[in-house]
Coordinates of C-alpha atoms and ligand atoms in Angstrom, one line a residue:
M22 CA 136.9 34.7 21.3
S23 CA 137.6 31.2 22.7
E24 CA 139.1 28.7 21.1
Q25 CA 136.2 26.4 20.8
S26 CA 134.1 29.5 18.6
T27 CA 136.6 29.5 15.9
H28 CA 135.6 26.6 14.0
Q29 CA 132.6 24.8 13.0
R30 CA 132.2 22.1 15.9
V31 CA 131.4 18.7 14.7
A32 CA 129.6 16.4 17.3
L33 CA 128.6 12.7 17.2
V34 CA 125.7 11.5 19.0
T35 CA 125.4 7.3 19.3
G36 CA 121.7 6.0 19.5
A37 CA 120.4 9.4 18.2
N38 CA 117.5 8.6 16.3
K39 CA 115.0 8.6 19.3
G40 CA 114.9 9.7 22.8
I41 CA 117.6 11.4 24.8
G42 CA 120.1 11.0 22.0
R43 CA 117.7 12.6 19.7
G44 CA 117.4 15.6 22.1
V45 CA 121.1 15.7 22.8
A46 CA 121.7 16.3 18.9
G47 CA 118.6 18.8 18.0
Q48 CA 120.4 20.8 21.3
L49 CA 123.9 20.7 19.9
A50 CA 122.6 21.8 16.3
A51 CA 121.0 25.0 17.7
L52 CA 124.1 25.9 19.6
G53 CA 125.6 25.1 15.8
M54 CA 127.4 22.5 15.8
T55 CA 127.2 20.1 12.7
V56 CA 125.5 16.9 14.4
V57 CA 126.5 13.6 13.1
V58 CA 123.4 11.4 13.9
G59 CA 124.4 7.8 14.9
A60 CA 121.9 5.1 14.1
R61 CA 121.8 1.7 13.6
D62 CA 118.6 1.8 11.1
P63 CA 119.6 4.1 8.4
L64 CA 116.2 5.4 7.5
R65 CA 115.3 6.3 11.3
G66 CA 119.0 8.3 11.0
E67 CA 118.0 10.1 8.2
E68 CA 114.6 11.1 9.9
A69 CA 116.0 12.4 12.8
A70 CA 118.7 14.4 10.9
A71 CA 116.2 16.0 8.6
A72 CA 114.0 16.6 11.4
V73 CA 117.1 18.7 12.9
R74 CA 117.6 20.3 9.5
T75 CA 114.0 21.2 9.3
V76 CA 114.8 23.3 12.5
G77 CA 118.1 25.4 11.0
G78 CA 120.0 22.9 12.4
D79 CA 123.0 21.1 10.5
A80 CA 122.8 17.3 10.8
H81 CA 123.9 14.1 9.0
A82 CA 123.1 10.6 9.4
V83 CA 125.5 7.8 10.0
T84 CA 124.9 4.0 10.1
L85 CA 126.2 3.3 13.5
D86 CA 125.5 0.0 15.4
V87 CA 127.7 -0.2 18.6
T88 CA 128.0 -3.6 18.9
D89 CA 129.2 -4.1 14.7
Q90 CA 132.9 -3.1 14.4
A91 CA 132.1 -2.7 10.9
T92 CA 129.6 0.1 11.0
V93 CA 132.0 1.9 13.9
Q94 CA 134.9 1.6 11.4
E95 CA 132.6 2.7 8.3
A96 CA 131.1 5.7 10.4
A97 CA 134.6 6.6 12.0
K98 CA 135.6 6.6 7.7
Q99 CA 132.9 8.8 6.8
V100 CA 133.4 11.4 9.6
E101 CA 136.6 11.6 8.7
E102 CA 136.0 11.9 5.1
R103 CA 133.2 14.5 5.6
F104 CA 134.6 16.8 8.2
G105 CA 138.2 15.6 8.8
R106 CA 137.7 15.4 12.9
L107 CA 135.5 15.6 15.5
D108 CA 134.9 17.4 18.6
V109 CA 132.0 16.0 20.9
L110 CA 131.2 12.4 21.2
I111 CA 128.5 11.4 23.1
N112 CA 128.3 7.9 23.9
N113 CA 124.4 7.7 24.2
A114 CA 123.1 4.7 22.7
G115 CA 122.4 2.2 25.5
I116 CA 119.6 -0.6 26.3
T117 CA 118.4 -1.8 29.3
G118 CA 118.2 -5.8 28.4
S119 CA 114.4 -6.0 29.6
G120 CA 112.5 -4.3 26.7
Q121 CA 110.4 -1.5 27.4
V122 CA 110.6 -2.0 31.2
S123 CA 111.8 0.7 33.4
P124 CA 115.5 -0.9 34.2
E125 CA 115.2 -1.1 38.1
D126 CA 112.1 -2.8 38.3
A127 CA 113.0 -5.6 35.6
H128 CA 112.3 -8.9 37.3
D129 CA 114.5 -10.4 34.7
Q130 CA 117.5 -8.4 36.1
V131 CA 117.7 -10.0 39.5
P132 CA 121.1 -11.0 40.1
S133 CA 120.2 -14.8 41.2
S134 CA 118.4 -15.9 38.4
V135 CA 119.0 -13.7 35.4
D136 CA 119.5 -14.8 32.2
L137 CA 123.5 -14.6 31.6
D138 CA 123.1 -14.0 27.8
M139 CA 121.3 -11.1 28.7
V140 CA 123.9 -9.4 30.8
R141 CA 126.5 -10.2 27.9
A142 CA 124.0 -8.3 25.5
V143 CA 123.6 -5.5 27.8
F144 CA 127.6 -5.2 28.4
E145 CA 128.2 -5.5 24.6
T146 CA 125.9 -2.4 23.9
N147 CA 126.6 -0.3 26.9
V148 CA 130.0 -1.0 27.7
F149 CA 132.0 -3.0 25.2
G150 CA 130.2 -0.7 22.4
V151 CA 131.4 2.4 24.2
I152 CA 135.0 1.4 23.8
A153 CA 134.6 0.4 20.4
V154 CA 133.4 3.7 19.7
T155 CA 135.5 5.7 21.5
N156 CA 138.5 4.3 20.1
A157 CA 137.6 4.4 16.5
M158 CA 136.7 8.3 16.8
L159 CA 139.7 9.1 19.0
P160 CA 142.1 9.9 16.0
L161 CA 139.6 12.2 15.1
L162 CA 138.9 13.7 18.6
R163 CA 142.7 14.2 18.7
R164 CA 142.3 16.7 15.7
S165 CA 140.4 18.7 17.5
P166 CA 141.1 22.1 19.3
A167 CA 138.9 21.3 22.4
P168 CA 137.4 17.4 22.1
R169 CA 134.6 16.4 24.7
I170 CA 133.6 12.9 25.4
V171 CA 130.4 12.5 27.3
N172 CA 129.2 8.8 28.5
V173 CA 125.8 9.0 29.0
S174 CA 125.0 6.6 32.5
S175 CA 122.8 6.6 35.0
H176 CA 121.9 6.8 38.7
A177 CA 122.0 3.1 38.4
A178 CA 125.5 3.5 38.1
S179 CA 126.6 4.8 41.3
L180 CA 127.3 2.2 44.2
T181 CA 127.3 4.7 46.8
L182 CA 123.4 5.2 46.0
T183 CA 122.8 2.0 45.3
S184 CA 124.4 0.5 48.2
D185 CA 122.5 2.8 51.0
P186 CA 120.1 0.8 52.5
D187 CA 118.2 3.9 53.5
G188 CA 119.0 5.2 49.8
P189 CA 116.4 5.7 47.0
F190 CA 117.4 3.0 45.2
T191 CA 116.1 0.4 48.0
A192 CA 112.7 0.0 47.2
L193 CA 114.0 -1.0 43.3
L194 CA 114.8 -4.3 42.0
P195 CA 118.4 -5.8 41.9
S196 CA 119.9 -5.8 38.8
A197 CA 122.7 -7.6 37.5
A198 CA 122.8 -6.2 34.0
Y199 CA 122.1 -2.5 33.3
A200 CA 122.9 -1.3 36.8
P201 CA 126.3 -3.0 36.4
S202 CA 126.6 -2.1 33.2
K203 CA 126.4 1.7 33.9
T204 CA 128.6 0.8 37.0
A205 CA 131.6 -0.1 34.3
L206 CA 130.9 2.5 32.1
S207 CA 132.1 4.7 35.1
A208 CA 135.0 3.2 35.6
L209 CA 135.8 3.5 31.7
T210 CA 135.2 7.0 32.0
V211 CA 137.5 7.8 34.4
Q212 CA 140.1 5.5 32.8
Y213 CA 139.7 7.2 29.6
A214 CA 139.7 10.9 31.3
N215 CA 143.1 9.5 33.2
E216 CA 144.7 8.6 29.7
L217 CA 143.5 11.6 27.7
R218 CA 143.5 14.7 30.3
K219 CA 147.1 15.3 28.9
H220 CA 145.8 15.8 25.5
G221 CA 143.1 17.9 26.8
I222 CA 140.5 15.6 26.1
L223 CA 137.4 16.2 28.8
V224 CA 135.8 13.1 29.7
N225 CA 132.9 12.7 31.7
A226 CA 129.9 10.5 32.5
V227 CA 126.2 11.9 33.0
A228 CA 123.2 10.7 34.8
P229 CA 120.0 12.1 33.0
G230 CA 117.5 11.4 35.5
F231 CA 114.6 9.5 34.7
V232 CA 113.6 10.8 31.3
D233 CA 110.3 9.7 29.6
T234 CA 111.2 7.4 26.3
D235 CA 110.9 4.3 25.0
S236 CA 113.5 2.6 27.4
N237 CA 111.1 2.8 30.4
N238 CA 107.5 2.6 28.4
H239 CA 107.5 6.6 28.9
T240 CA 107.0 6.0 32.4
G241 CA 109.7 8.7 33.0
L242 CA 109.2 12.1 34.7
L243 CA 111.6 14.5 32.4
T244 CA 111.4 15.5 28.9
V245 CA 114.1 14.3 26.8
A246 CA 115.0 18.1 26.5
Q247 CA 115.4 18.6 30.0
A248 CA 117.4 15.6 30.1
A249 CA 119.6 16.6 27.3
E250 CA 120.5 20.1 28.8
V251 CA 123.4 18.4 31.2
V252 CA 124.7 16.1 28.4
V253 CA 124.9 19.4 26.1
R254 CA 126.5 21.5 29.2
L255 CA 129.5 18.4 29.5
A256 CA 129.8 18.5 25.9
T257 CA 130.4 22.0 26.0
L258 CA 133.0 22.3 28.7
G259 CA 135.7 25.1 28.4
A260 CA 139.4 24.1 28.9
D261 CA 139.5 24.2 32.4
G262 CA 136.2 21.7 32.7
A263 CA 135.9 18.8 34.7
T264 CA 137.1 15.7 33.5
A265 CA 136.9 12.3 34.9
G266 CA 133.8 13.2 36.5
F267 CA 130.0 12.5 37.1
F268 CA 127.3 14.8 37.0
S269 CA 123.5 15.2 37.1
E270 CA 121.4 18.3 36.2
E271 CA 121.8 18.9 40.0
G272 CA 125.3 18.5 40.3
P273 CA 128.3 15.7 40.9
V274 CA 126.8 12.0 41.5
P275 CA 128.6 10.4 43.7
W276 CA 130.2 7.3 42.5
Ligands
NAP307 P1 115.8 5.3 24.1 O1 114.5 6.3 23.6 O2 115.4 3.4 23.8 O3 117.1 5.4 23.0 C1 118.2 4.2 23.2 C2 119.2 4.9 21.6 O4 120.0 3.6 21.6 C3 118.1 4.0 20.4 O5 118.3 5.1 19.4 C4 118.6 3.1 20.1 O6 118.4 2.6 18.8 C5 120.1 3.3 20.7 N1 120.4 1.7 20.3 C6 120.1 0.9 21.4 N2 121.2 -0.3 21.2 C7 122.2 0.4 20.1 C8 123.3 -0.2 19.3 N3 123.8 -1.6 19.4 N4 123.9 0.6 18.4 C9 123.5 2.1 17.8 N5 122.5 2.5 18.8 C10 121.9 1.5 19.7 O7 116.3 5.4 25.3 P2 117.0 6.5 26.3 O8 116.1 6.9 27.4 O9 116.7 8.0 25.4 O10 118.6 6.0 26.7 C11 119.3 6.8 26.0 C12 120.6 6.7 27.2 O11 120.5 6.9 28.4 C13 121.0 5.1 27.4 O12 122.1 5.1 27.7 C14 120.1 4.9 28.5 O13 120.8 3.9 29.5 C15 120.5 6.3 29.2 N6 119.5 6.5 30.5 C16 118.0 6.7 30.1 C17 117.3 7.2 31.4 C18 115.4 7.2 31.1 O14 115.3 7.6 32.5 N7 115.6 7.4 30.0 C19 118.0 7.1 32.6 C20 119.2 6.8 32.5 C21 119.8 6.7 31.8 P3 117.1 1.9 18.1 O15 116.1 3.1 17.6 O16 117.5 1.6 16.7 O17 116.5 0.9 19.0

């Protein structure tokens, strides 16, 4: 029996009250993990956790706004008191900055006219929030026999794809907020992976594809369940699994 399957694994998913995060929470619970549903709205977090329990999963809500250090610390304290450790961290919470508009179609993200406050807000959630949550949870992850961190990124993070004049992103509007925030998340993924690989903590980024959620006003083509699969795969890597990688359902994504 593998090391991972000998104890009850505990996973925290940020932004798990809806969308991809909620789908990931459901699939991790279906694998038998205890899932901590991070949500900035306690009521909606509790609703999502209750929905997972209804289908037989073990889920608990925790109030967690990734931009609010007090809730981040309190969430870590609650996970420690209740479970004593963390095995999986899914940094899923994210915003486009443009409301319910597909990020790459958002006119307000065009670099030459972007509102710097919007860029700051996007980085606060998509980049600085990941650092805040990861660092608060790392002491708990270090107590796991097989810790895994998955950062939910985007194909828009890929400098290779977005700089290709013949590539799939040429038809889309340039973005000074969402896409660069996810590129920064790629950089963070590699830096954390490099620091933590000697401790057996695997850190990877995922591009879930274009997914039907509120973030793009439900114009996405993939279901939340389809998108969650690659996230779950990276959350359950074996000891010889990848780290410092960037993956979609189809395989590695170029940086
Ligand atoms: P979504 O349905 O809008 O869900 C986003 C989740 O993040 C919600 O639970 C939201 O909470 C939460 N969130 C936002 N700001 C937060 C904060 N400060 N603290 C805690 N939680 C916060 O969007 P989604 O499409 O599922 O997006 C999930 C992740 O996938 C994001 O990182 C996104 O960039 C990424 N992604 C999505 C797509 C796509 O096609 N949908 C493609 C590539 C990448 P509230 O309900 O309180 O707002």
